[in-house]
Coordinates of C-alpha atoms and ligand atoms in Angstrom, one line a residue:
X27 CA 110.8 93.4 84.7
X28 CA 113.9 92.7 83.7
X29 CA 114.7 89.1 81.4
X30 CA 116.1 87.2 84.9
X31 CA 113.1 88.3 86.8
X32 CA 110.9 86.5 83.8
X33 CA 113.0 83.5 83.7
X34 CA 112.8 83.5 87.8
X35 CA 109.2 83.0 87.6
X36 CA 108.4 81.1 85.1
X37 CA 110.7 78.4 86.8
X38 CA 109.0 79.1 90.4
X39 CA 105.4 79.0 88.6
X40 CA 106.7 75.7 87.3
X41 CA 107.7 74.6 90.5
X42 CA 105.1 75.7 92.0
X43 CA 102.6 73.5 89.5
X44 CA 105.2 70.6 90.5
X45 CA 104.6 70.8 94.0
X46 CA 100.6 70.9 93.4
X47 CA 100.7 67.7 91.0
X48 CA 102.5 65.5 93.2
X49 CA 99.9 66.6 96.1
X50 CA 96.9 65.9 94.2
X51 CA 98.5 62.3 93.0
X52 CA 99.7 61.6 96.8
X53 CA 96.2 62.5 97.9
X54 CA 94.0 60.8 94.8
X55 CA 92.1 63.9 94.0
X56 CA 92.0 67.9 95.0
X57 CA 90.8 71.1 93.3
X58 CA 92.9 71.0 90.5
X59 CA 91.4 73.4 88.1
X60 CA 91.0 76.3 90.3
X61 CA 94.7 75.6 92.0
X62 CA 96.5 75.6 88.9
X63 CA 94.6 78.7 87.1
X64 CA 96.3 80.9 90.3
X65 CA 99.4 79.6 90.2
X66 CA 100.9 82.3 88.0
X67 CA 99.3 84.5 90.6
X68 CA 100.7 83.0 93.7
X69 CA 104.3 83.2 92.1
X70 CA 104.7 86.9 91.3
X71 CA 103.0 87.5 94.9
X72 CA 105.4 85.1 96.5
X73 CA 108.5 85.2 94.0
X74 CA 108.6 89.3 93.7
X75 CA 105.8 91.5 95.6
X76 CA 105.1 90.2 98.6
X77 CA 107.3 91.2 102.0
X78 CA 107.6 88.2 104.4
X79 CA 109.6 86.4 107.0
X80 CA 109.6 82.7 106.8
X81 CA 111.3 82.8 109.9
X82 CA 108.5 84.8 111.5
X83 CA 105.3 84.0 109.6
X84 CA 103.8 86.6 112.1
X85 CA 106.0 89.4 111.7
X86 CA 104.3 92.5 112.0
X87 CA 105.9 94.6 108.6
X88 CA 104.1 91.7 106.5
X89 CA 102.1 91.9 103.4
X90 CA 99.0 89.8 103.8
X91 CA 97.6 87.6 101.3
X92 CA 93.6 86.6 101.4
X93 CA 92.7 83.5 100.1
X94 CA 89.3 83.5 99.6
X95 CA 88.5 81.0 97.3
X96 CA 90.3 78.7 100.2
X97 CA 90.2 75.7 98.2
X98 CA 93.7 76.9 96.3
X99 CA 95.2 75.9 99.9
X100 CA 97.7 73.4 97.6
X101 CA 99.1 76.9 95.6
X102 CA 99.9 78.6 98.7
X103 CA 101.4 75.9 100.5
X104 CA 103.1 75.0 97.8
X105 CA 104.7 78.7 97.6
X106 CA 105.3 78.9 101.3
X107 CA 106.9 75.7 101.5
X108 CA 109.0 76.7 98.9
X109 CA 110.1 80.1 100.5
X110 CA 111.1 77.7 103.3
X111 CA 108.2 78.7 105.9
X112 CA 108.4 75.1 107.0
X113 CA 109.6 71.2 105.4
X114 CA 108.7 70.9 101.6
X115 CA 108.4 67.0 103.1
X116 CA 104.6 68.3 104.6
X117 CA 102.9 68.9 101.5
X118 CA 102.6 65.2 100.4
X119 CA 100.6 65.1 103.8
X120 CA 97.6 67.3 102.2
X121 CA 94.6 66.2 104.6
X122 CA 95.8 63.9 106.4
X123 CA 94.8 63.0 109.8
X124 CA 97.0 65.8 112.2
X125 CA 98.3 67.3 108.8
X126 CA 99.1 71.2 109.0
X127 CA 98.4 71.3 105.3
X128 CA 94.8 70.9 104.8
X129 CA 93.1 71.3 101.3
X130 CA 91.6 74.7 102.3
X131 CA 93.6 77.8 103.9
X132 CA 93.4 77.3 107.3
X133 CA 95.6 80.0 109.7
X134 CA 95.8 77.9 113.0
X135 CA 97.6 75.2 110.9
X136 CA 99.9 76.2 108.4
X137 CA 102.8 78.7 109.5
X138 CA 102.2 81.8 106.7
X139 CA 98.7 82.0 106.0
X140 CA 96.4 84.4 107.4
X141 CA 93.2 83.4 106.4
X142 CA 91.3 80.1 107.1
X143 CA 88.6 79.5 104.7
X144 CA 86.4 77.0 102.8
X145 CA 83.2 79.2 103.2
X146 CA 83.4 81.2 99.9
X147 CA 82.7 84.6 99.7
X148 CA 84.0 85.8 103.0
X149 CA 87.4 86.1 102.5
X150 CA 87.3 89.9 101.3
X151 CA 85.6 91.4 103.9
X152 CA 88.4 89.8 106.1
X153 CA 90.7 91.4 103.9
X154 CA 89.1 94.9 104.1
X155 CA 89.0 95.0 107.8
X156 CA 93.0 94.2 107.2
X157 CA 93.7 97.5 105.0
X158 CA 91.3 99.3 106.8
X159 CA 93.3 98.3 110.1
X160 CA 96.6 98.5 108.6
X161 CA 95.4 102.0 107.5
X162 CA 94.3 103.4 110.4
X163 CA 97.6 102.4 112.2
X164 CA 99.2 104.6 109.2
X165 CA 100.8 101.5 108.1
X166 CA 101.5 102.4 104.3
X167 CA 104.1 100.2 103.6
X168 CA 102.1 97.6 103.6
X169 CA 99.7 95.6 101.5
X170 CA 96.6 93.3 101.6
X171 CA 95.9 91.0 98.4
X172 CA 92.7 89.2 98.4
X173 CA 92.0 86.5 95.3
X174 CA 88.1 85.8 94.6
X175 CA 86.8 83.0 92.2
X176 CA 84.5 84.0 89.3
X177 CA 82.2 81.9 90.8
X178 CA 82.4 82.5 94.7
X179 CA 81.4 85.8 93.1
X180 CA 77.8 84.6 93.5
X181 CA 77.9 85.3 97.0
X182 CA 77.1 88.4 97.9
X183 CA 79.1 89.3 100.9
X184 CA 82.0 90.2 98.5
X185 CA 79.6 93.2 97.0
X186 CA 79.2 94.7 100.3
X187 CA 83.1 94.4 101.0
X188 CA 83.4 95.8 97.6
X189 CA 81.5 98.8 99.0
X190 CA 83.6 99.1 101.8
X191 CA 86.7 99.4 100.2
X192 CA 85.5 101.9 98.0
X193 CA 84.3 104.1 100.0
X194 CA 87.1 104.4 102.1
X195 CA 89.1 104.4 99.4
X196 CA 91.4 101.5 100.4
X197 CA 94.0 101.1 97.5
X198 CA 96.0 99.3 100.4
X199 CA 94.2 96.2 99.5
X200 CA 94.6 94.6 96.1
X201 CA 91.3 92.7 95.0
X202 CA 92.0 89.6 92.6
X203 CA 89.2 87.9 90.8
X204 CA 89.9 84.8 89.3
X205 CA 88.1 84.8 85.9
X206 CA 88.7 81.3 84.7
X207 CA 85.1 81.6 83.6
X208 CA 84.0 78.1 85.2
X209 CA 82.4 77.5 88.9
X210 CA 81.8 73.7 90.5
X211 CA 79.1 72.7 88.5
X212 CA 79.5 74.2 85.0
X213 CA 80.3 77.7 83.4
X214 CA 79.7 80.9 85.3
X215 CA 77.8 82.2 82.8
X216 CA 75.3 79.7 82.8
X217 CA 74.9 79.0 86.4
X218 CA 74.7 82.6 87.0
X219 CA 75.7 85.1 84.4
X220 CA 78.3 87.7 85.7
X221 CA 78.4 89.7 82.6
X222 CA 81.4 91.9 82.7
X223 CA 83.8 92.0 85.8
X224 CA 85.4 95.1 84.9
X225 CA 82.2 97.1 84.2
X226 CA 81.0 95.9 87.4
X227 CA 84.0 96.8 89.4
X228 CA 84.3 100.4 87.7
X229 CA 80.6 100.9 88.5
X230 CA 81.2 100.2 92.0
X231 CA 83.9 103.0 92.3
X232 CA 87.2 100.6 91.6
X233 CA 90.5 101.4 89.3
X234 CA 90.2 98.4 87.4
X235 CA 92.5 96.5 84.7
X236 CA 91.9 93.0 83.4
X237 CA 95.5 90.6 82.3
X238 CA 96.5 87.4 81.0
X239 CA 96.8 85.8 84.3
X240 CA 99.3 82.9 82.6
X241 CA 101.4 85.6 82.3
X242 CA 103.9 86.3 84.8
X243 CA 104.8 89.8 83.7
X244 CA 101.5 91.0 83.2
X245 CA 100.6 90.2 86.5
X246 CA 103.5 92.0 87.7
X247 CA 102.9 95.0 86.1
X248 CA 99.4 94.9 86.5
X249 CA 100.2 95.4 90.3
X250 CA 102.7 98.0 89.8
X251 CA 99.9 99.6 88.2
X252 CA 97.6 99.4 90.6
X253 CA 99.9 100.5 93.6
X254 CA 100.2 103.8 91.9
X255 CA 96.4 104.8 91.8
X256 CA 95.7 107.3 94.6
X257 CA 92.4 108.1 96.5
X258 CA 91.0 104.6 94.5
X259 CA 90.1 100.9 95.6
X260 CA 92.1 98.6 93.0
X261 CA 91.3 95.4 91.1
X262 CA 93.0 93.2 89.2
X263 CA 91.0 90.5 86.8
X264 CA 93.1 87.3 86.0
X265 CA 91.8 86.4 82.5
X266 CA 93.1 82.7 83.4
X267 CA 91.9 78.8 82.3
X268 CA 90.2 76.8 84.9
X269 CA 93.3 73.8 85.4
X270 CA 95.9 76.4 83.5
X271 CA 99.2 74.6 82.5
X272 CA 98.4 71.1 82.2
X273 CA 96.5 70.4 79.1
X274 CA 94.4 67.5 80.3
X275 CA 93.0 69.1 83.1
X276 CA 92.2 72.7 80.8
X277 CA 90.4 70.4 78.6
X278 CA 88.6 67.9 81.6
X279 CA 84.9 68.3 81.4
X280 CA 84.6 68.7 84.9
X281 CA 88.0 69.5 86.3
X282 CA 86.7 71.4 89.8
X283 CA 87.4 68.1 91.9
X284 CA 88.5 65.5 90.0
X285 CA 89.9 62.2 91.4
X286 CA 93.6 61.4 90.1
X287 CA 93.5 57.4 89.0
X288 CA 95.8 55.6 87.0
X289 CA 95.0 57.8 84.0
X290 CA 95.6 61.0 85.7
X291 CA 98.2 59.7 87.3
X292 CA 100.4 59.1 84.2
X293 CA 99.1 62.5 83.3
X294 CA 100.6 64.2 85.7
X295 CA 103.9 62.4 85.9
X296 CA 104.2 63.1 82.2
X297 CA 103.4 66.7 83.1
X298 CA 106.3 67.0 85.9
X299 CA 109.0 65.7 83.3
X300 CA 107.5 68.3 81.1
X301 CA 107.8 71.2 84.0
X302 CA 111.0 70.0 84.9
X303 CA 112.6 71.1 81.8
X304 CA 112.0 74.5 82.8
X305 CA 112.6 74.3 86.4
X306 CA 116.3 72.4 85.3
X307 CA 116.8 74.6 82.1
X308 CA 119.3 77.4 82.0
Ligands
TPP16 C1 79.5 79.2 100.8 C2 80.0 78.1 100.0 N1 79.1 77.5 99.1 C3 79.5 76.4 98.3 C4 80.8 75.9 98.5 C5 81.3 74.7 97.7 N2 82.2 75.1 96.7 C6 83.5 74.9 96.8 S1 84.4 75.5 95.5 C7 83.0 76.0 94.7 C8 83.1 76.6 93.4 C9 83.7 77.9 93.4 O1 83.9 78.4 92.1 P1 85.0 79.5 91.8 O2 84.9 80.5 92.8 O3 84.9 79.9 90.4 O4 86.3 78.6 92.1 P2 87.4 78.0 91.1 O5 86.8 78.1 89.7 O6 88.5 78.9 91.2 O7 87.7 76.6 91.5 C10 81.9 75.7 95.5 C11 80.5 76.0 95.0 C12 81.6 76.6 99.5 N3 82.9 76.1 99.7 N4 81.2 77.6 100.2
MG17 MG1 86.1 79.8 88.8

């Protein structure tokens, strides 16, 4: 990646993070812990590997992103409304009554996404019919990225999809899992111990690398990676911090669905000046 393609990024992740503050201070609360921890994610998909059309959110030669853990609806809105997919203005409408950007991915209502959700754990076997489809049409050009939580993890429709895509080999599909090590009600590993994701993933016939998913580049090549393996189904494991970026929410006790009040709203207009430095800076 070359030093402009970094700075890109980093200013779009920052952006990004802007957009998802103000909608979680508009709305008074929102899952801001596992938003933020994909928001380096959501900005190398949207601000360098993903092929779309704003103009035609349907258009056929698409990449397709899977949001399973459908609660990080703010991230990809905020990423589609910044590739201009529809009015920036809409975000501050986050579930409202008639909104068409509700707090969980929903594909009948926001122009751009092609997965509703808010069920966990289904979102990957969506995603394998799509590479499997996309496959079969000899579509190779194009590519399916699905991003799990750690926790939704506990469900275990994603192990049979897993299966699936091994077995028919499906490297057209990337598989994300979100390891930012915490779940609704406490840490993964005490609510239900997952041990290691990439032992599990190898064992279950994947290619699988684990990065610093704060880390823009990483990410990148992590992908560029994983587009290379042949005859292989692919994962990627985000090492990332449940509420990555804003220190207050890393460090909230319970930072799944908090409410934004007074406090947190100083917080996170004190965070926005912060992020604006390096959406401004040179
Ligand atoms: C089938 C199902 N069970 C429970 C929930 C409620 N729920 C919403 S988010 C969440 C926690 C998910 O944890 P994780 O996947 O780790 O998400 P993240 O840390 O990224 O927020 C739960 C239990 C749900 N949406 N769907
Ligand atoms: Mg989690």
């Amino acid at each position: 990646m070359t030093n402009t393609e970094q700075k890109a990024l980093k200013k779009f992740s920052a952006q990004l993070r802007i957009d998802q503050l103000e909608m979680f201070k508009q709305r008074g609360m929102g899952h801001i812990g596992g938003c933020l921890s994909v928001t380096e994610l959501i900005s190398v998909l949207y601000g360098k590997q993903m092929k779309f059309d704003p103009k035609n959110p349907s258009w056929e030669g698409r990449d397709y992103l899977v949001m399973s853990k459908a609660h990080a609806a703010p991230t990809v809105c905020a990423a589609l409304a910044e590739k201009g997919f529809f009015d920036k203005k809409l975000l501050l409408t986050m579930d409202d009554i008639g909104t068409h950007i509700p707090s969980h991915v929903d594909r009948l209502l926001t122009p751009g996404v092609d997965m509703t959700g808010g069920s966990l754990g289904q979102g990957c076997s969506v995603a394998a019919g799509i590479a499997f489809g996309l496959r079969h049409m000899g579509r190779d050009d194009q590519y399916v990225y699905v991003c799990i939580g750690d926790g939704e993890l506990n469900e275990g429709q994603n192990w049979e999809a897993f299966q699936f895509l091994a077995h028919y080999k499906l490297n057209n599909c990337i598989v994300f899992i979100d390891n930012n090590k915490r779940q609704h009600d406490g840490y993964c590993t005490e609510v239900l111990n997952p041990f290691s994701y990439e032992d599990k993933m190898r064992a279950f016939g994947f290619w699988t690398i684990t990065v610093d998913g704060g880390d823009e580049e990483a990410i990148d090549d992590a992908i560029n990676l994983a587009k290379k393996v042949k005859d292989q189904a692919v994962c990627i494991v985000l090492d990332t911090i449940k509420g990555q970026g804003v220190k207050y929410y890393e460090d909230m006790p319970d930072n799944h669905a908090p409410k934004v009040f007074e406090e947190g709203k100083a917080v996170i207009d004190a965070a926005i000046a912060e992020l604006k430095k390096i959406t401004e800076g040179e």
